[in-house]
Coordinates of C-alpha atoms and ligand atoms in Angstrom, one line a residue:
M7 CA -127.8 68.7 -63.9
K8 CA -127.4 69.3 -60.1
V9 CA -130.0 71.3 -58.3
L10 CA -129.1 72.2 -54.7
A11 CA -131.7 73.3 -52.2
V12 CA -131.0 74.6 -48.8
L13 CA -134.1 74.4 -46.7
Y14 CA -135.0 74.1 -43.0
N15 CA -135.5 70.9 -41.1
G16 CA -139.2 70.2 -40.4
F17 CA -138.7 67.1 -38.3
K18 CA -141.8 65.5 -36.9
A19 CA -144.0 68.4 -37.9
A20 CA -143.1 68.0 -41.6
I21 CA -143.8 64.3 -41.6
E22 CA -147.2 64.9 -40.0
E23 CA -148.0 68.0 -42.1
P24 CA -147.1 67.5 -45.8
R25 CA -148.2 71.1 -46.5
L26 CA -144.9 72.2 -44.8
L27 CA -143.5 72.2 -48.3
G28 CA -140.5 74.5 -47.6
T29 CA -138.8 71.8 -45.4
V30 CA -136.0 69.4 -46.1
E31 CA -138.5 66.5 -45.6
N32 CA -141.0 67.7 -48.1
K33 CA -138.5 69.2 -50.7
L34 CA -140.8 71.9 -52.0
G35 CA -142.9 69.1 -53.5
M36 CA -140.4 68.9 -56.4
D37 CA -138.3 65.7 -55.9
K38 CA -140.4 63.3 -58.0
W39 CA -140.8 65.9 -60.8
L40 CA -137.0 66.6 -60.9
A41 CA -136.1 62.9 -60.7
A42 CA -138.5 62.2 -63.6
R43 CA -136.7 64.8 -65.7
G44 CA -133.4 63.1 -64.8
H45 CA -131.9 65.8 -62.6
E46 CA -130.0 65.3 -59.4
F47 CA -131.7 67.1 -56.5
I48 CA -129.7 67.6 -53.3
V49 CA -131.8 68.9 -50.4
T50 CA -130.1 69.9 -47.1
S51 CA -130.3 72.1 -44.1
S52 CA -126.5 72.0 -43.5
K53 CA -125.4 75.4 -44.5
E54 CA -122.6 76.7 -42.2
G55 CA -118.9 76.3 -42.7
P56 CA -116.6 74.5 -45.1
N57 CA -117.8 71.0 -44.1
S58 CA -121.5 71.9 -44.7
D59 CA -123.4 70.2 -47.5
F60 CA -124.0 73.7 -48.9
E61 CA -120.3 74.4 -49.4
K62 CA -119.7 70.8 -50.6
H63 CA -122.3 70.8 -53.3
I64 CA -122.2 74.5 -54.4
V65 CA -119.0 73.8 -56.3
D66 CA -120.8 71.9 -59.1
A67 CA -124.5 72.8 -58.7
E68 CA -126.1 74.6 -61.7
V69 CA -129.2 75.7 -59.8
L70 CA -129.3 76.9 -56.1
I71 CA -132.7 77.1 -54.3
T72 CA -132.6 78.8 -51.0
T73 CA -135.2 80.1 -48.5
P74 CA -135.0 83.3 -46.4
F75 CA -136.3 81.3 -43.4
H76 CA -133.1 79.3 -43.1
P77 CA -130.8 81.3 -45.4
G78 CA -127.9 79.7 -47.2
Y79 CA -125.5 82.7 -47.4
L80 CA -124.0 82.8 -50.9
T81 CA -121.0 85.0 -50.5
R82 CA -118.8 86.3 -53.3
E83 CA -116.1 83.9 -52.1
L84 CA -118.5 80.9 -52.4
M85 CA -119.8 82.2 -55.8
E86 CA -116.2 82.1 -57.1
K87 CA -116.0 78.4 -56.2
A88 CA -119.4 77.7 -57.8
Q89 CA -118.1 77.0 -61.3
N90 CA -121.4 75.7 -62.8
L91 CA -123.9 78.0 -61.0
K92 CA -126.3 79.7 -63.4
I93 CA -129.4 80.6 -61.4
C94 CA -130.3 81.2 -57.7
I95 CA -134.0 80.9 -56.9
T96 CA -135.3 82.3 -53.6
A97 CA -138.3 80.2 -52.5
G98 CA -140.1 83.2 -51.0
V99 CA -139.3 87.0 -51.1
G100 CA -136.0 88.6 -50.1
S101 CA -132.7 87.6 -51.7
D102 CA -130.3 89.6 -49.5
H103 CA -128.6 86.3 -48.4
I104 CA -127.2 86.2 -51.9
D105 CA -124.4 88.6 -52.6
L106 CA -126.3 90.4 -55.4
N107 CA -123.4 92.6 -56.6
A108 CA -121.3 89.4 -56.9
A109 CA -124.1 87.8 -58.9
V110 CA -124.1 90.7 -61.3
D111 CA -120.4 90.4 -61.7
H112 CA -120.5 86.6 -62.2
K113 CA -123.6 86.8 -64.5
I114 CA -125.6 84.5 -62.2
Q115 CA -129.3 85.1 -62.3
V116 CA -131.2 85.7 -59.1
L117 CA -135.0 85.3 -59.0
E118 CA -137.6 85.2 -56.3
V119 CA -141.3 84.4 -56.1
S120 CA -142.4 88.0 -55.9
G121 CA -145.7 88.6 -54.2
S122 CA -145.9 85.0 -52.9
N123 CA -146.1 85.8 -49.2
V124 CA -146.7 89.6 -49.0
T125 CA -150.2 89.3 -47.6
S126 CA -148.9 86.8 -45.0
V127 CA -146.3 89.3 -43.9
A128 CA -148.7 92.3 -44.0
E129 CA -151.1 90.5 -41.7
H130 CA -148.3 89.6 -39.3
A131 CA -147.1 93.2 -39.2
V132 CA -150.6 94.5 -38.4
M133 CA -151.0 91.8 -35.7
S134 CA -147.6 92.8 -34.3
M135 CA -148.7 96.5 -34.1
L136 CA -151.8 95.5 -32.3
L137 CA -150.1 93.2 -29.8
L138 CA -147.5 95.9 -28.9
V139 CA -149.9 98.8 -28.7
R140 CA -152.4 96.8 -26.7
N141 CA -149.7 95.3 -24.4
F142 CA -151.0 91.8 -25.2
V143 CA -148.0 89.6 -24.4
P144 CA -147.6 90.7 -20.8
A145 CA -151.3 90.4 -20.3
H146 CA -151.4 86.9 -21.6
E147 CA -148.3 85.9 -19.6
M148 CA -150.0 87.2 -16.5
I149 CA -153.0 84.9 -17.2
E150 CA -150.7 81.8 -17.6
R151 CA -148.9 82.7 -14.4
G152 CA -152.3 82.6 -12.5
D153 CA -152.2 86.3 -11.7
W154 CA -154.9 88.9 -12.4
Q155 CA -153.8 92.6 -12.0
V156 CA -155.6 94.7 -14.6
S157 CA -153.8 98.0 -13.8
E158 CA -150.4 96.4 -14.4
V159 CA -151.1 95.7 -18.0
A160 CA -153.6 98.6 -18.7
R161 CA -151.0 101.1 -17.6
N162 CA -149.2 100.5 -20.9
A163 CA -152.1 99.6 -23.2
F164 CA -153.4 102.0 -25.9
D165 CA -155.6 102.0 -29.0
L166 CA -154.4 101.8 -32.6
E167 CA -157.0 104.3 -33.6
G168 CA -155.7 107.9 -33.7
K169 CA -152.0 107.0 -34.1
V170 CA -149.6 108.2 -36.7
I171 CA -148.2 105.1 -38.5
G172 CA -145.4 105.1 -41.0
T173 CA -143.7 102.6 -43.2
I174 CA -140.1 102.6 -44.4
G175 CA -140.6 101.1 -47.8
A176 CA -144.0 101.1 -49.6
G177 CA -143.8 98.3 -52.0
R178 CA -146.0 95.2 -52.0
I179 CA -145.9 94.6 -48.3
G180 CA -145.7 98.2 -47.1
Y181 CA -148.7 99.1 -49.2
R182 CA -150.8 96.1 -48.1
I183 CA -150.1 97.1 -44.5
M184 CA -151.5 100.5 -45.1
Q185 CA -154.5 99.0 -46.8
R186 CA -155.1 96.9 -43.7
L187 CA -154.6 99.7 -41.3
L188 CA -157.0 102.1 -42.9
P189 CA -160.1 100.6 -41.2
F190 CA -158.5 101.2 -37.8
N191 CA -158.8 105.0 -38.4
P192 CA -155.2 106.0 -37.9
K193 CA -154.5 109.8 -37.4
E194 CA -152.1 109.6 -40.4
L195 CA -150.5 107.0 -42.6
L196 CA -147.0 108.1 -43.8
Y197 CA -144.4 106.4 -46.0
Y198 CA -140.8 106.9 -46.9
D199 CA -139.6 105.3 -50.1
Y200 CA -137.5 106.5 -53.0
H201 CA -140.4 105.5 -55.2
E202 CA -143.6 107.4 -55.2
I203 CA -146.8 105.5 -54.9
P204 CA -149.0 106.3 -57.9
P205 CA -151.5 109.1 -56.9
E206 CA -154.6 106.9 -57.2
A207 CA -153.1 104.2 -55.0
E208 CA -151.9 107.0 -52.5
S209 CA -155.4 108.4 -52.2
A210 CA -157.0 104.9 -51.9
V211 CA -155.3 104.5 -48.5
N212 CA -155.0 108.2 -47.8
C213 CA -151.3 108.1 -47.2
K214 CA -148.6 110.8 -47.5
R215 CA -145.0 110.6 -48.6
V216 CA -142.3 112.2 -46.5
G217 CA -138.9 113.2 -47.8
T218 CA -136.5 111.5 -45.4
V219 CA -136.4 108.6 -43.1
E220 CA -135.6 111.0 -40.2
E221 CA -138.7 113.0 -40.9
L222 CA -140.8 109.9 -41.0
V223 CA -139.6 108.4 -37.7
S224 CA -139.9 111.8 -35.9
Q225 CA -143.6 112.0 -36.7
C226 CA -144.7 108.4 -36.0
D227 CA -146.2 106.7 -33.0
I228 CA -145.6 103.4 -34.9
V229 CA -142.9 102.7 -37.5
T230 CA -142.9 99.5 -39.6
V231 CA -140.0 98.4 -41.8
N232 CA -140.8 97.0 -45.2
C233 CA -137.8 97.6 -47.4
P234 CA -135.3 94.9 -48.5
L235 CA -131.9 94.6 -46.9
H236 CA -129.2 96.0 -49.1
E237 CA -126.2 98.3 -48.7
G238 CA -128.4 101.3 -48.3
T239 CA -130.5 99.8 -45.5
R240 CA -128.1 97.6 -43.5
G241 CA -127.9 99.0 -40.0
M242 CA -130.2 102.0 -41.0
I243 CA -132.0 101.9 -37.6
N244 CA -129.1 102.6 -35.4
D245 CA -128.5 104.7 -32.2
R246 CA -128.6 107.9 -34.3
L247 CA -131.9 107.2 -36.0
L248 CA -133.5 105.8 -32.9
S249 CA -132.8 109.0 -31.1
A250 CA -134.9 110.8 -33.7
F251 CA -137.9 108.5 -33.0
K252 CA -140.8 110.0 -30.9
P253 CA -140.1 108.9 -27.3
G254 CA -142.1 105.8 -26.5
A255 CA -142.7 104.8 -30.2
W256 CA -143.4 101.2 -31.3
L257 CA -141.2 99.6 -34.0
V258 CA -142.3 96.6 -36.1
N259 CA -139.7 95.0 -38.4
T260 CA -140.8 92.0 -40.5
A261 CA -138.4 93.0 -43.3
R262 CA -134.9 91.9 -42.2
G263 CA -133.2 91.9 -38.8
A264 CA -129.9 93.4 -40.0
I265 CA -131.8 96.6 -41.1
C266 CA -131.8 97.3 -37.3
D267 CA -128.7 97.5 -35.1
E268 CA -129.1 94.7 -32.6
Q269 CA -127.6 96.5 -29.6
A270 CA -129.2 99.9 -30.4
V271 CA -132.7 98.4 -30.5
A272 CA -132.2 96.5 -27.2
K273 CA -130.9 99.6 -25.5
A274 CA -133.6 101.8 -26.9
L275 CA -136.2 99.4 -25.6
A276 CA -134.6 99.1 -22.2
R277 CA -134.5 102.9 -21.6
G278 CA -138.1 103.3 -23.0
Q279 CA -137.1 105.3 -26.1
L280 CA -138.9 102.5 -27.8
R281 CA -142.1 101.2 -26.0
G282 CA -142.0 98.0 -28.0
Y283 CA -140.3 96.1 -30.7
A284 CA -141.8 93.2 -32.6
G285 CA -141.0 91.1 -35.7
D286 CA -139.9 87.8 -36.9
V287 CA -136.6 88.6 -38.6
W288 CA -133.1 88.4 -37.0
N289 CA -129.6 89.5 -38.0
V290 CA -128.5 85.8 -37.7
Q291 CA -130.8 82.9 -38.4
P292 CA -131.3 80.7 -36.5
A293 CA -130.9 83.3 -33.8
P294 CA -128.4 82.2 -31.0
K295 CA -130.0 81.3 -27.7
D296 CA -128.5 84.3 -26.0
H297 CA -129.6 86.9 -28.7
P298 CA -130.7 90.0 -26.8
W299 CA -133.9 90.3 -28.8
R300 CA -135.2 87.1 -27.4
T301 CA -135.6 88.6 -23.9
M302 CA -135.2 92.4 -24.2
K303 CA -137.9 94.4 -22.4
N304 CA -139.1 97.9 -21.9
P305 CA -138.9 99.5 -18.4
L306 CA -142.3 98.0 -17.5
G307 CA -141.2 94.5 -18.4
G308 CA -143.1 94.2 -21.7
G309 CA -142.8 95.4 -25.2
N310 CA -141.3 92.3 -26.8
G311 CA -143.2 90.7 -29.7
M312 CA -140.4 88.7 -31.3
V313 CA -141.1 85.3 -32.9
P314 CA -139.0 83.0 -35.2
H315 CA -138.9 83.9 -38.9
Y316 CA -142.3 82.5 -40.0
S317 CA -144.6 85.4 -41.0
G318 CA -144.1 84.7 -44.7
T319 CA -144.2 80.9 -44.3
T320 CA -147.8 80.1 -43.4
L321 CA -149.1 77.0 -45.0
D322 CA -151.0 79.3 -47.5
A323 CA -147.7 81.0 -48.4
Q324 CA -145.8 77.8 -48.7
A325 CA -148.2 76.5 -51.3
R326 CA -147.7 79.8 -53.3
Y327 CA -143.9 79.9 -53.1
A328 CA -143.4 76.2 -53.7
S329 CA -145.5 76.5 -56.9
G330 CA -143.7 79.7 -57.9
T331 CA -140.3 78.1 -57.4
K332 CA -141.3 75.2 -59.6
T333 CA -142.5 77.6 -62.3
I334 CA -139.2 79.5 -62.3
L335 CA -137.2 76.3 -62.4
E336 CA -139.4 74.9 -65.2
N337 CA -138.9 78.1 -67.2
Y338 CA -135.2 77.8 -66.8
L339 CA -135.0 74.1 -67.8
D340 CA -137.3 74.7 -70.8
G341 CA -135.5 77.9 -71.9
K342 CA -138.7 80.0 -71.5
P343 CA -138.7 83.6 -70.4
Q344 CA -139.2 84.4 -66.8
A345 CA -141.9 86.7 -65.4
H346 CA -140.1 90.1 -65.1
Q347 CA -141.4 90.8 -61.6
N348 CA -139.5 87.8 -60.3
I349 CA -136.1 88.8 -61.7
I350 CA -133.8 90.5 -59.2
V351 CA -130.5 90.0 -61.1
G352 CA -130.8 89.2 -64.8
A353 CA -127.9 88.5 -67.1
G354 CA -125.3 90.7 -65.5
K355 CA -127.5 93.5 -64.2
Y356 CA -130.2 94.3 -61.6
E357 CA -133.7 94.1 -63.0
T358 CA -135.3 95.8 -60.0
T359 CA -134.7 99.0 -58.1
S360 CA -136.0 97.4 -54.8
Y361 CA -132.4 96.5 -53.7
G362 CA -131.1 100.0 -54.2
L363 CA -130.9 102.4 -57.1
H364 CA -128.1 100.8 -59.2
Ligands
NAI24 P1 -141.0 95.2 -52.9 O1 -139.9 95.1 -53.8 O2 -142.4 95.1 -53.4 O3 -141.0 96.6 -52.0 C1 -139.8 97.1 -51.4 C2 -139.9 98.6 -51.4 O4 -138.8 99.1 -50.6 C3 -139.7 99.2 -52.8 O5 -140.8 100.1 -53.0 C4 -138.4 99.9 -52.7 O6 -138.3 101.1 -53.4 C5 -138.3 100.3 -51.2 N1 -137.0 100.6 -50.7 C6 -135.8 100.0 -51.0 N2 -134.8 100.6 -50.4 C7 -135.3 101.6 -49.6 C8 -134.8 102.5 -48.7 N3 -133.5 102.6 -48.5 N4 -135.7 103.3 -48.0 C9 -137.0 103.3 -48.3 N5 -137.6 102.4 -49.1 C10 -136.7 101.5 -49.8 O7 -140.8 94.1 -51.7 P2 -141.9 93.5 -50.8 O8 -142.5 92.3 -51.4 O9 -142.7 94.5 -50.2 O10 -140.9 92.9 -49.6 C11 -140.1 93.7 -48.9 C12 -139.1 92.9 -48.0 O11 -139.9 92.3 -47.0 C13 -138.4 91.8 -48.7 O12 -137.3 92.3 -49.4 C14 -138.0 90.9 -47.6 O13 -136.8 91.4 -47.0 C15 -139.1 91.2 -46.5 N6 -140.0 90.0 -46.5 C16 -140.1 89.3 -45.2 C17 -140.8 88.2 -45.1 C18 -140.9 87.5 -43.8 O14 -141.3 86.3 -43.8 N7 -140.7 88.1 -42.7 C19 -141.5 87.5 -46.3 C20 -141.4 88.4 -47.5 C21 -140.7 89.5 -47.6

């Protein structure tokens, strides 16, 4: 059986740090185990275009392992060429790089390691809020430059306390963000999700549900995006929705880059409609060198907290998602049932409502 994994290159770092399990070099720690079971294991980072290893090997692979950090985009067209493909496993959380509707039609299962990196992302989102609200990046850059002008950074620095903070999507990550924000004494914690949080969980973080995304953004000083990318959320944060934000709001997106319109965000930041934008996810990954989100700024020259996609791939998270990927693969090989929470697409149907109400 052929198992194909599309991972990112770790280069020198992965050789020096074996806990970088999600890299081509360290192969999710699964190469010896799969070899001992007699399976062929192809691991590559080459994923774009007809000459890529991904397109070459997908035609006869039975198992595809991908990572959201360096997504191998499995389109409907590629799926049609993948004659032997039975199961796609996302080493991490977020399977939008797989055409899920096509997987339903082709009866290809899609599983992810639910919960494996949700705390990692929640911590990153809270950190991003703090660094935007407190104007941290320009303050640090000033220090590295050798300058010292307190008023220049303090003129755009605020406290997190007393702010209205809202999450679009209140699943595992959205809820954990609210739990972590509570000790900062926000004025209000709001959420928009088509699922209601159970009343006891709602009162534990003292949050309130609002009926529409427009209502949410119009009330918030800080908005955080924590829903999956699917046809109902692609491009959701566009010019129209951004004009409904409170002027000078901060936006943190660690969910998926394509939930936000690239140009609309850059323009909203440049004119000050957004005071800041931070996150680690991009509409194309790796992001091109000239991607506007790398260098976009607010009118005072700050407000950019962008980093490469790594919030969910801390070394702690890699240990969890590598182990979870192995368990899913082992269940598949041994014909054992999968944990229901990990199944996105089962045999010909969605097993979750997180990717839209199907
Ligand atoms: P989850 O499935 O526990 O929660 C997602 C929530 O979003 C669900 O409650 C769902 O009802 C809601 N939702 C779906 N569509 C919505 C819409 N149109 N409007 C409002 N709410 C909507 O997923 P979890 O674990 O919280 O992860 C969420 C997303 O975060 C993942 O799908 C992935 O895209 C992203 N993520 C990013 C990582 C990173 O490294 N930056 C790592 C892990 C996840």
